[in-house]
Amino acid sequence: MQFERTRIDGVVLIRLDVKKDGRGAFARTFCTNEMAAAGLRFVVVQTNISRNIARHTLRGLHYQRAPHGEPKIVSCPRGRIWDVAVDLREDSPTYRQWQAFELSQDSDSAVHLPAGVAHGFITLEADSEVHYLMGAAYVPGAATGVRWDDPAIGIDWPAAPAVMSDADQGYPLLL
Ligand SMILES: Cc1cn([C@H]2C[C@H](O)[C@@H](COP(=O)(O)OP(=O)(O)O[C@H]3O[C@H](C)C(=O)[C@H](O)[C@H]3O)O2)c(=O)[nH]c1=O
């Protein structure tokens, strides 16, 4: 696995080492030791799957309030998504900055997001699935979010959302 750091501390693109042969391919998708060697201590607490029927389904931007911040590793085993991380750590030099990655069944990659970074995505194909390794437990009372179209963040989405939850459309704007 290769770990590519980005301009947002803790947001790391993970590239898989894919072993191909006549049968197809094999890749290690998570390794505690390789993560630790890259300075990323990650303990898988929960894993989630998100199935999205329509193209241009937008989910997010979500995070859990401290002390329930949730590191996560996101991948797209089916279809294709435009995946976004937004730094909401007020003491971070990249506070309110965003970074996006195209993840797909063919990208052989995943994205690590640390606690304090909000996450969202828009699907670029129908029937796209998103897989999560979660470094903290889901705490419904701590789950919250920021608006996908908040001008204070200014995400340059590749498409307008066709499908969103009412909750995602109702988050308050950052002051
Ligand atoms: C996150 C979560 C949700 N749920 C229940 C709550 C609802 O009854 C249902 C759907 O939840 P929600 O609408 O929050 O699902 P998403 O909009 O896909 O939320 C996720 O999508 C964004 C992009 C993320 O990064 C988070 O992982 C997560 O917030 O699953 C659970 O039971 N456990 C969980 O860990």
mmCIF file of C-alpha atoms and ligand atoms in Angstrom:
data_model
loop_
_atom_site.group_PDB
_atom_site.id
_atom_site.type_symbol
_atom_site.label_atom_id
_atom_site.label_comp_id
_atom_site.label_asym_id
_atom_site.label_seq_id
_atom_site.Cartn_x
_atom_site.Cartn_y
_atom_site.Cartn_z
ATOM 1 C CA MET A 1 0.000 0.000 0.000
ATOM 2 C CA GLN A 2 1.209 3.543 -0.739
ATOM 3 C CA PHE A 3 0.100 6.484 1.356
ATOM 4 C CA GLU A 4 -0.144 9.861 -0.370
ATOM 5 C CA ARG A 5 -0.527 12.782 1.975
ATOM 6 C CA THR A 6 -2.585 15.786 0.880
ATOM 7 C CA ARG A 7 -2.672 19.430 1.844
ATOM 8 C CA ILE A 8 -5.114 18.560 4.648
ATOM 9 C CA ASP A 9 -3.338 16.901 7.568
ATOM 10 C CA GLY A 10 -4.588 13.357 8.069
ATOM 11 C CA VAL A 11 -6.433 13.168 4.749
ATOM 12 C CA VAL A 12 -4.440 10.487 2.990
ATOM 13 C CA LEU A 13 -4.986 8.742 -0.329
ATOM 14 C CA ILE A 14 -4.253 5.028 0.083
ATOM 15 C CA ARG A 15 -3.188 3.249 -3.105
ATOM 16 C CA LEU A 16 -3.439 -0.528 -3.103
ATOM 17 C CA ASP A 17 -0.756 -2.886 -4.376
ATOM 18 C CA VAL A 18 -2.767 -5.028 -6.797
ATOM 19 C CA LYS A 19 -1.416 -8.486 -7.646
ATOM 20 C CA LYS A 20 -2.750 -9.491 -11.044
ATOM 21 C CA ASP A 21 -2.662 -12.880 -12.713
ATOM 22 C CA GLY A 22 -4.660 -14.909 -15.189
ATOM 23 C CA ARG A 23 -7.516 -15.332 -12.680
ATOM 24 C CA GLY A 24 -7.907 -11.628 -12.020
ATOM 25 C CA ALA A 25 -6.427 -9.647 -9.113
ATOM 26 C CA PHE A 26 -5.797 -9.635 -5.377
ATOM 27 C CA ALA A 27 -5.040 -6.684 -3.105
ATOM 28 C CA ARG A 28 -4.644 -6.071 0.605
ATOM 29 C CA THR A 29 -7.222 -3.427 1.466
ATOM 30 C CA PHE A 30 -6.253 -2.710 5.088
ATOM 31 C CA CYS A 31 -3.196 -3.336 7.279
ATOM 32 C CA THR A 32 -2.727 -2.021 10.802
ATOM 33 C CA ASN A 33 1.061 -2.305 10.574
ATOM 34 C CA GLU A 34 1.369 -0.584 7.202
ATOM 35 C CA MET A 35 -0.926 2.171 8.431
ATOM 36 C CA ALA A 36 1.149 2.580 11.614
ATOM 37 C CA ALA A 37 4.377 2.726 9.576
ATOM 38 C CA ALA A 38 2.763 5.596 7.653
ATOM 39 C CA GLY A 39 1.901 7.342 10.933
ATOM 40 C CA LEU A 40 -1.784 6.445 10.842
ATOM 41 C CA ARG A 41 -2.970 4.619 13.957
ATOM 42 C CA PHE A 42 -6.296 3.085 12.975
ATOM 43 C CA VAL A 43 -8.364 0.469 14.819
ATOM 44 C CA VAL A 44 -11.415 -0.767 12.936
ATOM 45 C CA VAL A 45 -14.417 -0.446 15.269
ATOM 46 C CA GLN A 46 -17.259 -0.753 12.754
ATOM 47 C CA THR A 47 -17.618 -1.195 9.009
ATOM 48 C CA ASN A 48 -20.456 0.168 6.890
ATOM 49 C CA ILE A 49 -21.777 -0.220 3.339
ATOM 50 C CA SER A 50 -23.721 2.480 1.492
ATOM 51 C CA ARG A 51 -25.714 1.464 -1.574
ATOM 52 C CA ASN A 52 -26.828 4.255 -3.909
ATOM 53 C CA ILE A 53 -29.368 3.641 -6.676
ATOM 54 C CA ALA A 54 -29.246 6.820 -8.729
ATOM 55 C CA ARG A 55 -26.386 8.647 -10.422
ATOM 56 C CA HIS A 56 -25.739 11.983 -8.685
ATOM 57 C CA THR A 57 -26.889 10.783 -5.275
ATOM 58 C CA LEU A 58 -25.257 13.071 -2.728
ATOM 59 C CA ARG A 59 -24.680 12.036 0.885
ATOM 60 C CA GLY A 60 -23.036 14.309 3.455
ATOM 61 C CA LEU A 61 -21.275 16.298 4.622
ATOM 62 C CA HIS A 62 -21.198 14.344 7.867
ATOM 63 C CA TYR A 63 -19.091 14.115 10.993
ATOM 64 C CA GLN A 64 -19.551 13.285 14.669
ATOM 65 C CA ARG A 65 -19.040 15.932 17.329
ATOM 66 C CA ALA A 66 -16.116 15.527 19.741
ATOM 67 C CA PRO A 67 -15.388 13.411 21.708
ATOM 68 C CA HIS A 68 -17.009 11.007 19.247
ATOM 69 C CA GLY A 69 -15.001 12.084 16.215
ATOM 70 C CA GLU A 70 -14.719 9.237 13.747
ATOM 71 C CA PRO A 71 -11.688 8.479 11.649
ATOM 72 C CA LYS A 72 -12.759 6.571 8.567
ATOM 73 C CA ILE A 73 -11.341 4.873 5.515
ATOM 74 C CA VAL A 74 -13.643 5.186 2.484
ATOM 75 C CA SER A 75 -13.571 3.122 -0.692
ATOM 76 C CA CYS A 76 -15.870 2.497 -3.663
ATOM 77 C CA PRO A 77 -15.993 -1.227 -4.486
ATOM 78 C CA ARG A 78 -18.752 -0.759 -7.076
ATOM 79 C CA GLY A 79 -19.431 2.154 -9.423
ATOM 80 C CA ARG A 80 -17.735 5.546 -9.133
ATOM 81 C CA ILE A 81 -17.978 8.471 -6.679
ATOM 82 C CA TRP A 82 -16.539 11.931 -6.202
ATOM 83 C CA ASP A 83 -15.506 11.841 -2.566
ATOM 84 C CA VAL A 84 -15.008 14.994 -0.480
ATOM 85 C CA ALA A 85 -13.228 15.740 2.772
ATOM 86 C CA VAL A 86 -13.770 19.076 4.575
ATOM 87 C CA ASP A 87 -11.477 20.125 7.413
ATOM 88 C CA LEU A 88 -13.655 21.312 10.324
ATOM 89 C CA ARG A 89 -10.862 21.405 12.913
ATOM 90 C CA GLU A 90 -10.891 25.045 14.023
ATOM 91 C CA ASP A 91 -7.207 24.929 15.008
ATOM 92 C CA SER A 92 -6.171 23.518 11.639
ATOM 93 C CA PRO A 93 -4.352 25.722 9.080
ATOM 94 C CA THR A 94 -6.675 24.179 6.470
ATOM 95 C CA TYR A 95 -9.894 24.876 8.450
ATOM 96 C CA ARG A 96 -12.896 24.854 6.098
ATOM 97 C CA GLN A 97 -10.767 23.753 3.174
ATOM 98 C CA TRP A 98 -11.878 20.772 1.084
ATOM 99 C CA GLN A 99 -10.237 18.106 -1.003
ATOM 100 C CA ALA A 100 -11.882 15.672 -3.415
ATOM 101 C CA PHE A 101 -10.946 12.275 -4.841
ATOM 102 C CA GLU A 102 -12.494 10.108 -7.505
ATOM 103 C CA LEU A 103 -12.912 6.602 -6.090
ATOM 104 C CA SER A 104 -14.209 3.669 -8.090
ATOM 105 C CA GLN A 105 -14.163 -0.093 -8.451
ATOM 106 C CA ASP A 106 -11.183 0.431 -10.742
ATOM 107 C CA SER A 107 -9.258 3.091 -8.804
ATOM 108 C CA ASP A 108 -7.607 0.591 -6.437
ATOM 109 C CA SER A 109 -7.584 3.305 -3.805
ATOM 110 C CA ALA A 110 -9.237 4.511 -0.606
ATOM 111 C CA VAL A 111 -9.191 7.724 1.399
ATOM 112 C CA HIS A 112 -8.329 8.057 5.095
ATOM 113 C CA LEU A 113 -10.106 10.881 6.886
ATOM 114 C CA PRO A 114 -9.196 11.777 10.474
ATOM 115 C CA ALA A 115 -11.637 12.773 13.191
ATOM 116 C CA GLY A 116 -12.750 16.369 12.731
ATOM 117 C CA VAL A 117 -12.970 16.122 8.962
ATOM 118 C CA ALA A 118 -16.452 16.001 7.437
ATOM 119 C CA HIS A 119 -17.144 13.527 4.646
ATOM 120 C CA GLY A 120 -19.502 13.448 1.717
ATOM 121 C CA PHE A 121 -19.740 12.149 -1.807
ATOM 122 C CA ILE A 122 -21.758 12.337 -4.994
ATOM 123 C CA THR A 123 -22.139 9.244 -7.121
ATOM 124 C CA LEU A 124 -20.940 9.474 -10.726
ATOM 125 C CA GLU A 125 -22.642 6.244 -11.763
ATOM 126 C CA ALA A 126 -25.892 4.506 -10.830
ATOM 127 C CA ASP A 127 -25.709 1.614 -8.349
ATOM 128 C CA SER A 128 -22.506 2.868 -6.720
ATOM 129 C CA GLU A 129 -21.507 1.393 -3.383
ATOM 130 C CA VAL A 130 -19.356 3.032 -0.717
ATOM 131 C CA HIS A 131 -17.537 1.013 1.950
ATOM 132 C CA TYR A 132 -16.385 2.442 5.267
ATOM 133 C CA LEU A 133 -13.891 1.251 7.846
ATOM 134 C CA MET A 134 -14.798 3.242 10.952
ATOM 135 C CA GLY A 135 -12.284 4.096 13.666
ATOM 136 C CA ALA A 136 -14.990 5.036 16.161
ATOM 137 C CA ALA A 137 -18.493 3.874 17.012
ATOM 138 C CA TYR A 138 -21.637 5.452 15.601
ATOM 139 C CA VAL A 139 -23.158 7.762 18.226
ATOM 140 C CA PRO A 140 -26.475 9.023 16.851
ATOM 141 C CA GLY A 141 -26.619 11.946 19.280
ATOM 142 C CA ALA A 142 -23.224 13.162 18.094
ATOM 143 C CA ALA A 143 -23.887 12.729 14.368
ATOM 144 C CA THR A 144 -24.212 16.023 12.535
ATOM 145 C CA GLY A 145 -23.184 17.722 9.340
ATOM 146 C CA VAL A 146 -22.579 20.820 7.250
ATOM 147 C CA ARG A 147 -24.248 21.831 4.004
ATOM 148 C CA TRP A 148 -22.913 20.463 0.764
ATOM 149 C CA ASP A 149 -23.372 23.892 -0.850
ATOM 150 C CA ASP A 150 -22.132 26.081 1.998
ATOM 151 C CA PRO A 151 -20.423 29.125 0.435
ATOM 152 C CA ALA A 152 -18.063 29.235 3.427
ATOM 153 C CA ILE A 153 -16.609 25.958 2.134
ATOM 154 C CA GLY A 154 -17.167 26.450 -1.594
ATOM 155 C CA ILE A 155 -17.008 22.876 -2.867
ATOM 156 C CA ASP A 156 -16.834 22.716 -6.662
ATOM 157 C CA TRP A 157 -19.053 19.652 -7.132
ATOM 158 C CA PRO A 158 -18.857 17.965 -10.566
ATOM 159 C CA ALA A 159 -22.668 17.787 -10.815
ATOM 160 C CA ALA A 160 -25.821 18.970 -9.110
ATOM 161 C CA PRO A 161 -27.340 16.416 -6.754
ATOM 162 C CA ALA A 162 -30.358 14.514 -8.077
ATOM 163 C CA VAL A 163 -31.039 12.660 -4.826
ATOM 164 C CA MET A 164 -30.381 13.878 -1.258
ATOM 165 C CA SER A 165 -31.923 13.263 2.150
ATOM 166 C CA ASP A 166 -33.982 16.003 3.786
ATOM 167 C CA ALA A 167 -31.522 15.942 6.662
ATOM 168 C CA ASP A 168 -28.572 16.658 4.370
ATOM 169 C CA GLN A 169 -30.443 19.550 2.762
ATOM 170 C CA GLY A 170 -31.343 20.976 6.151
ATOM 171 C CA TYR A 171 -27.960 21.412 7.826
ATOM 172 C CA PRO A 172 -27.228 24.973 8.931
ATOM 173 C CA LEU A 173 -24.697 27.111 7.097
ATOM 174 C CA LEU A 174 -21.384 27.816 8.838
ATOM 175 C CA LEU A 175 -21.299 31.287 10.336
HETATM 176 C C1 LIG B 1 -23.951 6.373 9.804
HETATM 177 C C2 LIG B 1 -24.879 5.339 10.373
HETATM 178 C C3 LIG B 1 -26.233 5.373 10.118
HETATM 179 N N1 LIG B 1 -27.041 4.421 10.662
HETATM 180 C C4 LIG B 1 -28.474 4.446 10.365
HETATM 181 C C5 LIG B 1 -29.156 5.763 10.604
HETATM 182 C C6 LIG B 1 -30.239 5.804 9.558
HETATM 183 O O1 LIG B 1 -31.378 5.084 10.018
HETATM 184 C C7 LIG B 1 -29.630 5.038 8.392
HETATM 185 C C8 LIG B 1 -29.047 5.947 7.341
HETATM 186 O O2 LIG B 1 -28.226 6.873 8.012
HETATM 187 P P1 LIG B 1 -27.710 8.170 7.251
HETATM 188 O O3 LIG B 1 -28.864 8.794 6.506
HETATM 189 O O4 LIG B 1 -26.958 9.007 8.233
HETATM 190 O O5 LIG B 1 -26.720 7.521 6.187
HETATM 191 P P2 LIG B 1 -25.684 8.349 5.280
HETATM 192 O O6 LIG B 1 -26.310 9.625 4.827
HETATM 193 O O7 LIG B 1 -25.171 7.409 4.290
HETATM 194 O O8 LIG B 1 -24.522 8.730 6.312
HETATM 195 C C9 LIG B 1 -23.186 8.326 6.078
HETATM 196 O O9 LIG B 1 -22.754 9.033 4.957
HETATM 197 C C10 LIG B 1 -21.740 10.012 5.147
HETATM 198 C C11 LIG B 1 -21.258 10.452 3.789
HETATM 199 C C12 LIG B 1 -20.650 9.515 6.041
HETATM 200 O O10 LIG B 1 -19.449 9.769 5.851
HETATM 201 C C13 LIG B 1 -21.033 8.774 7.249
HETATM 202 O O11 LIG B 1 -20.336 7.534 7.290
HETATM 203 C C14 LIG B 1 -22.462 8.528 7.385
HETATM 204 O O12 LIG B 1 -22.974 9.654 8.051
HETATM 205 O O13 LIG B 1 -28.596 4.221 8.957
HETATM 206 C C15 LIG B 1 -26.560 3.418 11.465
HETATM 207 O O14 LIG B 1 -27.337 2.570 11.963
HETATM 208 N N2 LIG B 1 -25.231 3.378 11.723
HETATM 209 C C16 LIG B 1 -24.365 4.294 11.211
HETATM 210 O O15 LIG B 1 -23.158 4.204 11.490
#
